[in-house]
Coordinates of N, CA and C in Angstrom, one line a residue:
M11 N 0.9 -1.2 0.0 CA 0.0 0.0 0.0 C 0.9 1.2 0.0
N12 N 0.7 2.2 -0.9 CA 1.5 3.3 -1.0 C 1.0 4.4 -0.1
I13 N 1.7 5.5 0.1 CA 1.3 6.6 1.0 C 0.0 7.2 0.6
H14 N -0.3 7.3 -0.7 CA -1.5 7.9 -1.1 C -2.7 7.1 -0.7
Q15 N -2.6 5.8 -0.8 CA -3.6 4.9 -0.4 C -3.8 4.9 1.1
Q16 N -2.7 4.9 1.8 CA -2.8 5.0 3.3 C -3.6 6.2 3.7
R17 N -3.4 7.3 3.0 CA -4.0 8.6 3.4 C -5.5 8.5 3.2
Q18 N -6.0 7.6 2.4 CA -7.4 7.5 2.2 C -8.1 6.8 3.4
L19 N -7.4 6.2 4.3 CA -7.9 5.5 5.4 C -8.0 6.5 6.6
L20 N -9.0 6.2 7.5 CA -9.1 7.0 8.7 C -9.4 6.0 9.9
D21 N -8.3 5.7 10.6 CA -8.4 4.8 11.7 C -8.8 5.4 13.0
L22 N -9.4 4.7 13.9 CA -9.7 5.1 15.3 C -8.9 4.3 16.2
S23 N -8.0 5.0 17.0 CA -7.2 4.3 18.0 C -7.9 4.7 19.4
V24 N -8.2 3.7 20.2 CA -8.9 3.9 21.4 C -7.9 3.6 22.6
S25 N -7.7 4.6 23.4 CA -6.9 4.5 24.6 C -7.6 3.9 25.8
L26 N -6.9 3.1 26.5 CA -7.4 2.6 27.8 C -6.9 3.4 29.0
N27 N -6.2 4.4 28.8 CA -5.5 5.1 29.9 C -6.4 5.7 30.9
S28 N -7.5 6.4 30.5 CA -8.4 7.0 31.4 C -9.1 5.9 32.3
L29 N -9.4 4.8 31.7 CA -10.0 3.7 32.5 C -9.0 3.1 33.5
V30 N -7.7 3.1 33.2 CA -6.7 2.6 34.1 C -6.6 3.6 35.3
Q31 N -6.6 4.9 35.0 CA -6.5 5.9 36.0 C -7.7 5.8 37.0
V32 N -8.9 5.6 36.4 CA -10.1 5.5 37.3 C -9.9 4.2 38.2
R33 N -9.5 3.2 37.5 CA -9.4 1.9 38.3 C -8.4 2.0 39.4
E34 N -7.3 2.7 39.2 CA -6.3 2.8 40.2 C -6.7 3.8 41.3
K35 N -7.5 4.8 41.0 CA -7.9 5.7 42.0 C -9.0 5.2 42.9
I36 N -9.9 4.4 42.4 CA -11.1 3.9 43.2 C -10.9 2.5 43.6
G37 N -9.9 1.8 43.1 CA -9.7 0.4 43.4 C -10.7 -0.5 42.8
A38 N -11.3 -0.1 41.8 CA -12.4 -0.9 41.2 C -11.8 -2.0 40.3
Q39 N -11.9 -3.3 40.6 CA -11.4 -4.3 39.9 C -12.3 -4.8 38.8
F40 N -13.5 -4.2 38.6 CA -14.4 -4.6 37.6 C -14.0 -4.1 36.2
F41 N -13.0 -3.3 36.1 CA -12.5 -2.8 34.8 C -11.7 -3.9 34.2
D42 N -12.3 -4.8 33.4 CA -11.6 -5.8 32.7 C -11.1 -5.3 31.4
L43 N -9.8 -4.9 31.4 CA -9.2 -4.3 30.2 C -9.3 -5.2 29.0
S44 N -9.1 -6.4 29.2 CA -9.1 -7.4 28.0 C -10.5 -7.4 27.4
R45 N -11.5 -7.5 28.2 CA -12.9 -7.5 27.7 C -13.2 -6.1 27.0
L46 N -12.8 -5.0 27.6 CA -13.1 -3.7 27.1 C -12.4 -3.5 25.7
S47 N -11.2 -4.1 25.6 CA -10.5 -3.9 24.3 C -11.2 -4.8 23.3
L48 N -11.7 -6.0 23.6 CA -12.4 -6.8 22.7 C -13.7 -6.1 22.2
L49 N -14.4 -5.5 23.1 CA -15.7 -4.8 22.8 C -15.3 -3.6 21.9
A50 N -14.2 -2.9 22.2 CA -13.8 -1.8 21.4 C -13.6 -2.2 20.0
E51 N -12.8 -3.3 19.8 CA -12.6 -3.8 18.4 C -13.9 -4.2 17.7
E52 N -14.7 -4.8 18.4 CA -16.0 -5.2 17.8 C -16.8 -4.0 17.4
A53 N -16.6 -2.9 18.1 CA -17.4 -1.7 17.8 C -16.7 -0.8 16.7
G54 N -15.5 -1.2 16.3 CA -14.9 -0.5 15.2 C -13.5 0.1 15.4
A55 N -13.0 -0.1 16.6 CA -11.6 0.4 16.9 C -10.6 -0.3 16.1
D56 N -9.7 0.4 15.5 CA -8.6 -0.1 14.7 C -7.4 -0.4 15.5
C57 N -7.3 0.3 16.6 CA -6.1 0.2 17.5 C -6.5 0.3 18.9
I58 N -5.8 -0.4 19.8 CA -6.0 -0.2 21.3 C -4.6 0.2 21.8
S59 N -4.6 1.2 22.7 CA -3.3 1.6 23.2 C -3.4 1.7 24.7
L60 N -2.2 1.6 25.3 CA -2.1 1.7 26.8 C -0.7 2.2 27.1
Y61 N -0.7 3.1 28.1 CA 0.6 3.8 28.6 C 1.1 3.1 29.8
V62 N 2.3 2.7 29.8 CA 3.0 2.1 30.9 C 4.3 2.8 31.2
D63 N 4.7 2.8 32.4 CA 6.0 3.3 32.8 C 6.5 2.5 34.1
E64 N 7.6 2.9 34.6 CA 8.1 2.2 35.8 C 7.2 2.3 37.0
S65 N 6.4 3.3 37.1 CA 5.5 3.5 38.3 C 4.3 2.6 38.2
N66 N 3.8 2.2 37.1 CA 2.6 1.4 37.0 C 2.8 0.0 36.4
W67 N 4.1 -0.3 36.1 CA 4.3 -1.6 35.4 C 3.9 -2.8 36.2
S68 N 4.2 -2.8 37.5 CA 3.8 -3.9 38.3 C 2.3 -4.2 38.3
S69 N 1.5 -3.2 38.2 CA 0.1 -3.4 38.3 C -0.5 -3.6 36.9
L70 N 0.2 -3.3 35.8 CA -0.3 -3.5 34.5 C 0.4 -4.6 33.6
A71 N 1.5 -5.1 34.1 CA 2.2 -6.1 33.3 C 1.4 -7.2 32.8
M72 N 0.5 -7.8 33.7 CA -0.3 -8.9 33.3 C -1.3 -8.5 32.2
N73 N -1.9 -7.3 32.4 CA -2.8 -6.7 31.4 C -2.1 -6.5 30.0
V74 N -0.9 -6.0 30.1 CA -0.1 -5.8 28.9 C 0.1 -7.1 28.1
E75 N 0.5 -8.1 28.8 CA 0.7 -9.4 28.1 C -0.6 -10.0 27.6
Q76 N -1.7 -9.8 28.3 CA -3.0 -10.3 27.8 C -3.4 -9.6 26.5
L77 N -3.3 -8.3 26.6 CA -3.7 -7.4 25.4 C -2.8 -7.7 24.2
A78 N -1.5 -7.9 24.5 CA -0.6 -8.1 23.4 C -1.0 -9.4 22.6
R79 N -1.5 -10.4 23.4 CA -1.8 -11.7 22.8 C -3.3 -11.7 22.2
Q80 N -4.1 -10.8 22.8 CA -5.5 -10.9 22.5 C -6.0 -10.0 21.3
V81 N -5.5 -8.7 21.3 CA -6.0 -7.7 20.4 C -5.8 -8.2 18.9
I82 N -6.8 -8.2 18.1 CA -6.7 -8.7 16.8 C -6.1 -7.7 15.8
N83 N -6.5 -6.4 15.9 CA -6.0 -5.4 15.0 C -4.6 -5.0 15.4
T84 N -4.5 -3.9 16.1 CA -3.2 -3.4 16.6 C -3.2 -3.1 18.1
F85 N -2.3 -3.6 18.9 CA -2.1 -3.1 20.3 C -0.8 -2.3 20.3
E86 N -1.0 -1.1 20.7 CA 0.2 -0.2 20.8 C 0.5 0.2 22.2
L87 N 1.7 0.0 22.6 CA 2.1 0.3 24.0 C 2.9 1.6 24.0
E88 N 2.4 2.6 24.8 CA 3.0 3.9 24.9 C 4.1 3.9 26.0
V89 N 5.3 4.2 25.7 CA 6.4 4.1 26.6 C 7.4 5.2 26.4
A90 N 8.1 5.5 27.5 CA 9.3 6.4 27.4 C 10.5 5.5 27.1
A91 N 11.5 6.1 26.5 CA 12.7 5.4 26.2 C 13.6 5.3 27.4
S92 N 13.5 4.2 28.1 CA 14.3 4.0 29.3 C 14.8 2.5 29.3
D93 N 15.9 2.3 30.1 CA 16.4 1.0 30.3 C 15.4 0.0 30.9
F94 N 14.6 0.6 31.8 CA 13.6 -0.2 32.5 C 12.6 -0.8 31.4
M95 N 12.1 0.1 30.6 CA 11.1 -0.4 29.6 C 11.8 -1.3 28.5
L96 N 13.0 -1.0 28.2 CA 13.7 -1.9 27.2 C 13.8 -3.3 27.7
K97 N 14.2 -3.4 29.0 CA 14.3 -4.7 29.6 C 13.0 -5.5 29.6
H98 N 11.9 -4.8 30.0 CA 10.6 -5.5 30.2 C 9.9 -5.7 28.8
L99 N 10.2 -5.0 27.8 CA 9.7 -5.2 26.5 C 10.2 -6.5 25.9
E100 N 11.3 -7.0 26.5 CA 11.8 -8.3 26.0 C 11.0 -9.5 26.4
T101 N 10.1 -9.3 27.4 CA 9.4 -10.4 28.0 C 8.0 -10.5 27.5
I102 N 7.5 -9.6 26.7 CA 6.1 -9.6 26.3 C 6.1 -9.5 24.7
P103 N 5.1 -10.1 24.1 CA 5.0 -10.1 22.7 C 4.4 -8.9 22.0
V104 N 4.9 -7.7 22.4 CA 4.4 -6.4 21.9 C 5.0 -6.2 20.5
T105 N 4.2 -5.8 19.5 CA 4.8 -5.6 18.2 C 4.7 -4.1 17.8
H106 N 4.0 -3.3 18.6 CA 3.9 -1.8 18.2 C 4.1 -1.0 19.5
V107 N 5.0 0.0 19.4 CA 5.4 0.8 20.5 C 5.3 2.3 20.0
C108 N 4.7 3.1 20.8 CA 4.7 4.6 20.5 C 5.6 5.3 21.6
L109 N 6.6 6.0 21.2 CA 7.5 6.7 22.1 C 6.9 8.0 22.6
V110 N 6.9 8.2 23.9 CA 6.4 9.4 24.6 C 7.5 9.8 25.6
D111 N 7.2 10.9 26.3 CA 8.0 11.3 27.5 C 7.0 11.3 28.7
V112 N 7.6 11.0 29.8 CA 6.8 11.0 31.1 C 6.5 12.4 31.4
D113 N 5.3 12.7 31.8 CA 4.9 14.1 32.3 C 5.5 14.3 33.7
A114 N 6.4 15.3 33.8 CA 7.2 15.5 35.0 C 6.3 15.9 36.2
S115 N 5.1 16.4 35.9 CA 4.2 16.8 36.9 C 3.2 15.7 37.3
N116 N 3.1 14.7 36.5 CA 2.2 13.6 36.8 C 2.6 12.3 36.0
A117 N 3.3 11.4 36.7 CA 3.8 10.2 36.1 C 2.8 9.3 35.5
A118 N 1.5 9.5 35.8 CA 0.4 8.7 35.3 C 0.1 9.2 33.8
Q119 N 0.7 10.3 33.4 CA 0.4 10.8 32.1 C 1.7 11.0 31.3
Y120 N 1.5 11.1 30.0 CA 2.7 11.4 29.1 C 2.5 12.6 28.3
V121 N 3.7 13.1 27.8 CA 3.7 14.3 27.0 C 4.5 13.9 25.7
A122 N 4.5 14.9 24.8 CA 5.2 14.7 23.5 C 6.7 14.5 23.7
L123 N 7.2 13.7 22.9 CA 8.6 13.3 23.0 C 9.5 14.5 22.8
D124 N 10.5 14.7 23.7 CA 11.5 15.8 23.6 C 12.8 15.2 23.0
L125 N 12.8 15.3 21.7 CA 14.0 14.8 21.0 C 15.2 15.7 21.0
E126 N 15.0 16.9 21.3 CA 16.1 17.9 21.4 C 17.0 17.5 22.6
Q127 N 16.4 17.2 23.7 CA 17.1 16.8 24.9 C 17.6 15.4 25.0
N128 N 16.8 14.5 24.3 CA 17.1 13.0 24.5 C 17.4 12.3 23.3
F129 N 17.9 12.9 22.2 CA 18.0 12.3 20.9 C 18.8 11.0 21.0
S130 N 20.0 11.1 21.6 CA 20.9 9.9 21.6 C 20.3 8.7 22.3
Q131 N 19.7 9.0 23.4 CA 19.0 7.9 24.2 C 17.9 7.3 23.4
V132 N 17.1 8.2 22.8 CA 15.9 7.7 22.0 C 16.4 6.9 20.8
Q133 N 17.5 7.4 20.2 CA 18.0 6.7 19.0 C 18.5 5.3 19.3
S134 N 19.2 5.1 20.4 CA 19.6 3.8 20.8 C 18.4 2.9 21.1
F135 N 17.4 3.5 21.8 CA 16.2 2.7 22.1 C 15.5 2.3 20.9
V136 N 15.3 3.2 19.9 CA 14.6 2.8 18.7 C 15.4 1.7 17.9
K137 N 16.7 1.8 17.8 CA 17.4 0.8 17.1 C 17.3 -0.5 17.7
Q138 N 17.2 -0.6 19.0 CA 17.1 -1.9 19.7 C 15.7 -2.5 19.5
L139 N 14.7 -1.6 19.5 CA 13.4 -2.1 19.3 C 13.2 -2.6 17.9
Q140 N 13.7 -1.8 16.9 CA 13.5 -2.1 15.5 C 14.3 -3.4 15.2
A141 N 15.4 -3.7 15.9 CA 16.2 -4.9 15.7 C 15.4 -6.1 16.1
R142 N 14.4 -5.9 17.1 CA 13.6 -7.0 17.5 C 12.3 -7.2 16.7
G143 N 12.2 -6.3 15.6 CA 11.0 -6.4 14.8 C 9.8 -5.7 15.3
I144 N 10.0 -4.7 16.2 CA 8.9 -3.9 16.8 C 8.8 -2.7 16.0
Y145 N 7.5 -2.4 15.6 CA 7.2 -1.2 14.9 C 7.2 0.0 15.8
V146 N 7.9 1.0 15.5 CA 8.1 2.2 16.4 C 7.4 3.4 15.8
S147 N 6.6 4.1 16.6 CA 6.0 5.4 16.2 C 6.4 6.4 17.3
A148 N 6.1 7.6 17.1 CA 6.4 8.6 18.1 C 5.3 9.7 18.2
F149 N 5.1 10.1 19.5 CA 4.2 11.2 19.8 C 5.0 12.5 19.9
I150 N 4.8 13.4 18.9 CA 5.6 14.6 18.8 C 4.8 15.9 18.7
S151 N 5.5 17.0 19.0 CA 4.9 18.3 18.8 C 4.9 18.5 17.3
P152 N 4.0 19.4 16.8 CA 3.9 19.6 15.3 C 4.9 20.7 14.9
T153 N 6.1 20.5 15.2 CA 7.2 21.5 14.8 C 8.1 20.9 13.8
P154 N 8.7 21.8 13.0 CA 9.7 21.3 12.0 C 10.9 20.5 12.6
A155 N 11.3 21.0 13.8 CA 12.5 20.3 14.4 C 12.1 18.9 14.9
A156 N 11.0 18.8 15.5 CA 10.6 17.4 15.9 C 10.4 16.5 14.8
I157 N 9.8 17.0 13.7 CA 9.5 16.1 12.5 C 10.9 15.7 11.9
A158 N 11.8 16.6 11.8 CA 13.1 16.3 11.2 C 13.9 15.3 12.1
A159 N 13.7 15.4 13.4 CA 14.4 14.5 14.3 C 13.8 13.1 14.2
V160 N 12.5 13.0 14.1 CA 11.9 11.7 13.9 C 12.3 11.1 12.5
A161 N 12.4 11.9 11.5 CA 12.8 11.4 10.2 C 14.2 10.8 10.3
E162 N 15.1 11.5 11.1 CA 16.5 11.0 11.2 C 16.5 9.7 11.9
L163 N 15.5 9.5 12.8 CA 15.4 8.2 13.5 C 14.8 7.1 12.7
R164 N 14.4 7.4 11.5 CA 13.8 6.5 10.5 C 12.5 5.9 11.1
I165 N 11.7 6.8 11.8 CA 10.4 6.4 12.2 C 9.4 7.0 11.2
S166 N 8.6 6.1 10.7 CA 7.7 6.4 9.6 C 6.2 6.6 10.0
R167 N 6.0 6.5 11.3 CA 4.6 6.8 11.8 C 4.6 7.7 13.0
V168 N 3.9 8.7 13.0 CA 3.9 9.7 14.1 C 2.4 10.0 14.5
R169 N 2.4 10.5 15.8 CA 1.1 11.1 16.3 C 1.5 12.6 16.6
L170 N 0.7 13.5 16.1 CA 1.0 14.9 16.3 C 0.2 15.3 17.6
D171 N 0.9 16.0 18.5 CA 0.3 16.6 19.7 C -0.6 17.8 19.3
C172 N -1.9 17.7 19.4 CA -2.8 18.8 19.0 C -3.3 19.6 20.2
S173 N -2.6 19.6 21.4 CA -3.0 20.3 22.6 C -3.1 21.8 22.3
S174 N -2.2 22.3 21.5 CA -2.3 23.8 21.3 C -3.5 24.2 20.5
Y175 N -4.1 23.3 19.7 CA -5.3 23.5 19.0 C -6.5 23.4 20.0
V176 N -6.5 22.4 20.8 CA -7.6 22.1 21.7 C -7.7 23.1 22.8
E177 N -6.6 23.6 23.4 CA -6.6 24.3 24.6 C -6.9 25.8 24.5
V178 N -6.7 26.4 23.3 CA -6.8 27.8 23.1 C -8.3 28.2 23.2
A179 N -8.5 29.4 23.6 CA -9.9 29.9 23.8 C -10.4 30.8 22.6
E180 N -9.5 31.5 22.0 CA -9.8 32.5 20.9 C -9.8 31.8 19.6
D181 N -10.8 32.2 18.7 CA -10.9 31.6 17.4 C -9.6 31.9 16.6
S182 N -9.1 33.1 16.8 CA -7.9 33.4 16.0 C -6.7 32.6 16.4
Q183 N -6.6 32.3 17.7 CA -5.5 31.4 18.2 C -5.7 30.0 17.7
R184 N -7.0 29.5 17.7 CA -7.2 28.2 17.2 C -6.9 28.1 15.7
A185 N -7.2 29.1 14.9 CA -6.9 29.1 13.5 C -5.4 29.0 13.3
H186 N -4.6 29.7 14.1 CA -3.2 29.7 14.0 C -2.6 28.3 14.4
A187 N -3.2 27.7 15.4 CA -2.8 26.3 15.8 C -3.1 25.3 14.7
L188 N -4.3 25.5 14.1 CA -4.7 24.6 13.0 C -3.8 24.7 11.8
A189 N -3.4 25.9 11.5 CA -2.4 26.2 10.4 C -1.1 25.5 10.7
Q190 N -0.7 25.5 12.0 CA 0.6 24.8 12.4 C 0.4 23.3 12.2
I191 N -0.7 22.8 12.5 CA -0.9 21.3 12.4 C -1.0 21.0 10.9
Q192 N -1.6 21.8 10.1 CA -1.7 21.5 8.7 C -0.3 21.5 8.0
T193 N 0.5 22.5 8.4 CA 1.9 22.6 7.9 C 2.7 21.3 8.3
A194 N 2.5 20.9 9.6 CA 3.2 19.7 10.1 C 2.7 18.5 9.3
L195 N 1.4 18.4 9.0 CA 0.9 17.2 8.3 C 1.6 17.2 6.9
T196 N 1.6 18.3 6.2 CA 2.2 18.4 4.9 C 3.7 18.0 5.0
N197 N 4.4 18.4 6.0 CA 5.8 18.1 6.2 C 6.0 16.6 6.4
C198 N 5.2 16.0 7.2 CA 5.3 14.6 7.5 C 5.0 13.7 6.3
V199 N 3.8 14.0 5.7 CA 3.4 13.2 4.5 C 4.5 13.4 3.4
G200 N 5.0 14.6 3.3 CA 6.1 14.8 2.2 C 7.3 13.9 2.5
R201 N 7.5 13.5 3.7 CA 8.6 12.6 4.1 C 8.2 11.2 4.1
G202 N 7.0 10.9 3.7 CA 6.5 9.5 3.6 C 6.0 8.9 4.9
M203 N 5.7 9.8 5.8 CA 5.2 9.3 7.1 C 3.6 9.2 7.1
V204 N 3.2 8.2 7.9 CA 1.7 8.1 8.2 C 1.5 8.8 9.4
V205 N 0.4 9.7 9.4 CA 0.3 10.6 10.5 C -1.1 10.5 11.2
G206 N -1.0 10.4 12.5 CA -2.2 10.4 13.4 C -2.2 11.7 14.2
I207 N -3.3 12.0 14.9 CA -3.3 13.1 15.8 C -3.9 12.7 17.1
E208 N -3.5 13.5 18.1 CA -4.0 13.2 19.5 C -4.2 14.5 20.2
G209 N -5.3 14.5 21.0 CA -5.6 15.6 21.8 C -6.9 15.4 22.6
K210 N -7.3 16.3 23.5 CA -8.5 16.2 24.2 C -9.6 16.8 23.4
F211 N -9.9 16.3 22.3 CA -10.9 16.9 21.3 C -12.3 16.7 21.8
D212 N -13.1 17.7 21.4 CA -14.6 17.5 21.6 C -15.1 17.0 20.3
S213 N -16.4 16.6 20.2 CA -17.0 16.0 19.1 C -16.9 16.9 17.8
A214 N -17.2 18.2 18.0 CA -17.1 19.1 16.9 C -15.7 19.2 16.3
Q215 N -14.7 19.2 17.1 CA -13.3 19.3 16.6 C -13.0 18.0 15.9
V216 N -13.4 16.9 16.4 CA -13.1 15.6 15.7 C -13.8 15.6 14.3
Q217 N -15.0 16.1 14.2 CA -15.7 16.1 12.9 C -15.0 17.0 11.9
A218 N -14.5 18.2 12.4 CA -13.9 19.2 11.6 C -12.5 18.6 11.1
L219 N -11.7 18.1 12.0 CA -10.4 17.6 11.7 C -10.4 16.4 10.8
A220 N -11.5 15.6 10.9 CA -11.6 14.4 10.1 C -11.7 14.7 8.6
T221 N -12.0 15.9 8.2 CA -12.1 16.2 6.8 C -10.7 16.5 6.2
I222 N -9.6 16.5 7.0 CA -8.3 16.7 6.5 C -7.7 15.4 6.0
S223 N -7.5 15.3 4.7 CA -7.1 14.0 4.1 C -5.8 13.4 4.6
D224 N -4.8 14.3 5.0 CA -3.5 13.9 5.4 C -3.5 13.1 6.8
I225 N -4.6 13.3 7.5 CA -4.7 12.6 8.8 C -5.2 11.1 8.6
S226 N -4.4 10.2 9.1 CA -4.7 8.8 8.9 C -5.3 8.1 10.1
Q227 N -5.1 8.7 11.3 CA -5.6 8.1 12.5 C -6.0 9.2 13.6
F228 N -7.1 9.0 14.3 CA -7.4 9.7 15.5 C -7.1 8.9 16.7
H229 N -6.4 9.4 17.6 CA -6.1 8.7 18.9 C -6.9 9.4 19.9
L230 N -7.9 8.7 20.5 CA -8.9 9.3 21.4 C -8.9 8.6 22.7
N231 N -9.0 9.4 23.8 CA -9.0 8.9 25.1 C -10.2 9.4 25.9
E232 N -10.2 10.7 26.3 CA -11.2 11.3 27.1 C -12.6 11.3 26.4
L233 N -12.6 11.6 25.1 CA -13.8 11.7 24.4 C -14.6 10.4 24.4
V234 N -13.9 9.3 24.2 CA -14.6 8.0 24.2 C -15.2 7.7 25.6
V235 N -14.4 8.0 26.7 CA -14.9 7.8 28.0 C -16.1 8.7 28.3
A236 N -16.1 9.9 27.9 CA -17.2 10.9 28.1 C -18.5 10.4 27.4
H237 N -18.3 10.0 26.2 CA -19.5 9.5 25.4 C -20.0 8.2 26.0
S238 N -19.1 7.3 26.5 CA -19.5 6.0 27.1 C -20.4 6.2 28.3
L239 N -20.2 7.3 29.0 CA -21.0 7.6 30.2 C -22.5 7.8 29.8
Q240 N -22.7 8.3 28.6 CA -24.0 8.6 28.1 C -24.7 7.4 27.4
C241 N -23.9 6.6 26.6 CA -24.5 5.6 25.8 C -23.9 4.2 25.9
G242 N -22.8 4.1 26.7 CA -22.2 2.8 26.8 C -20.9 2.7 26.0
W243 N -20.0 1.9 26.4 CA -18.6 1.8 25.8 C -18.7 1.5 24.3
E244 N -19.4 0.4 24.0 CA -19.4 0.0 22.6 C -20.1 1.0 21.7
S245 N -21.3 1.5 22.2 CA -22.0 2.5 21.4 C -21.2 3.8 21.2
A246 N -20.5 4.2 22.2 CA -19.6 5.4 22.1 C -18.6 5.2 20.9
I247 N -17.9 4.1 20.9 CA -16.9 3.9 19.9 C -17.5 3.7 18.6
R248 N -18.6 3.0 18.5 CA -19.3 2.9 17.2 C -19.8 4.2 16.6
N249 N -20.3 5.1 17.5 CA -20.8 6.4 17.0 C -19.6 7.3 16.6
I250 N -18.5 7.3 17.4 CA -17.4 8.1 17.0 C -16.8 7.6 15.7
K251 N -16.6 6.3 15.5 CA -16.1 5.8 14.3 C -17.0 6.2 13.1
A252 N -18.3 6.1 13.3 CA -19.2 6.5 12.2 C -19.1 7.9 11.9
S253 N -18.9 8.8 12.9 CA -18.8 10.2 12.7 C -17.5 10.5 11.9
L254 N -16.4 9.8 12.2 CA -15.2 10.0 11.5 C -15.3 9.7 10.0
V255 N -15.9 8.5 9.8 CA -16.1 8.0 8.4 C -17.0 8.9 7.6
K256 N -18.1 9.4 8.2 CA -19.0 10.3 7.6 C -18.4 11.6 7.2
S257 N -17.6 12.1 8.1 CA -16.9 13.4 7.8 C -15.9 13.3 6.7
R258 N -15.2 12.2 6.7 CA -14.2 12.0 5.6 C -14.9 11.7 4.2
L259 N -16.0 11.0 4.2 CA -16.7 10.7 3.0 C -17.4 12.0 2.5
N260 N -18.0 12.8 3.4 CA -18.6 14.0 2.9 C -17.5 14.9 2.3
R261 N -16.3 14.9 2.9 CA -15.2 15.7 2.3 C -14.9 15.3 0.9
R262 N -14.8 14.0 0.7 CA -14.5 13.4 -0.6 C -15.6 13.8 -1.6
A263 N -16.9 13.7 -1.2 CA -18.0 14.0 -2.0 C -18.0 15.4 -2.5
D264 N -17.4 16.3 -1.6 CA -17.3 17.7 -2.0 C -16.0 18.0 -2.8
G265 N -15.3 16.9 -3.1 CA -14.1 17.1 -4.0 C -12.8 17.3 -3.2
G266 N -12.8 17.1 -1.9 CA -11.6 17.3 -1.1 C -10.7 16.1 -1.0

């Protein structure tokens, strides 16, 4: 499949991270991550993702192994480039890893990869994972420097951090952030990369962004959980996926 064909697809990646955080805060063991991931795939999710680091590995290691063996489409593990994770990735059959950085203010969350500060460490980490046959992607800021660094690492799949677009209050600021994302998309696709986006989007933002043909994947976390409180886990995923496809098809019908 060439890059033009890949750009015609629009995948939905569903994160389990919010569910994990709720489970750990309230101690509720009824969150069966394996069953939830199965239901998500049945409802249309193309990818299931989960963030792990040294602080939560002991409580999630069994879940990670189950998900790695069970998920039919793609199971992607979000990790920081550390010796700890490199060691533990040897013990589980994970085939897809997305590189992130740990949020210094909250270890339960991650932020975009800082390649300016950690390039050599990340480069070594990537080479070792790729040597094991693991597909590596990266969560990055939509900046020329970050994109160039990822290209140097020979990473061909990225997620763009869209927090600047989501968090601004003024329309003029949002338009500027959107222009930055569109420039980054053009830059990435021009380098042969497959590009997804991630952010705390609302439904209207998802529908608007889905019309941009260079976007191949939406990575959603909070929106799925918020919708599931209203209509249930499977229905939320099914409705969001349908909305994505409808927005993309409408754009094509309009000649986009």
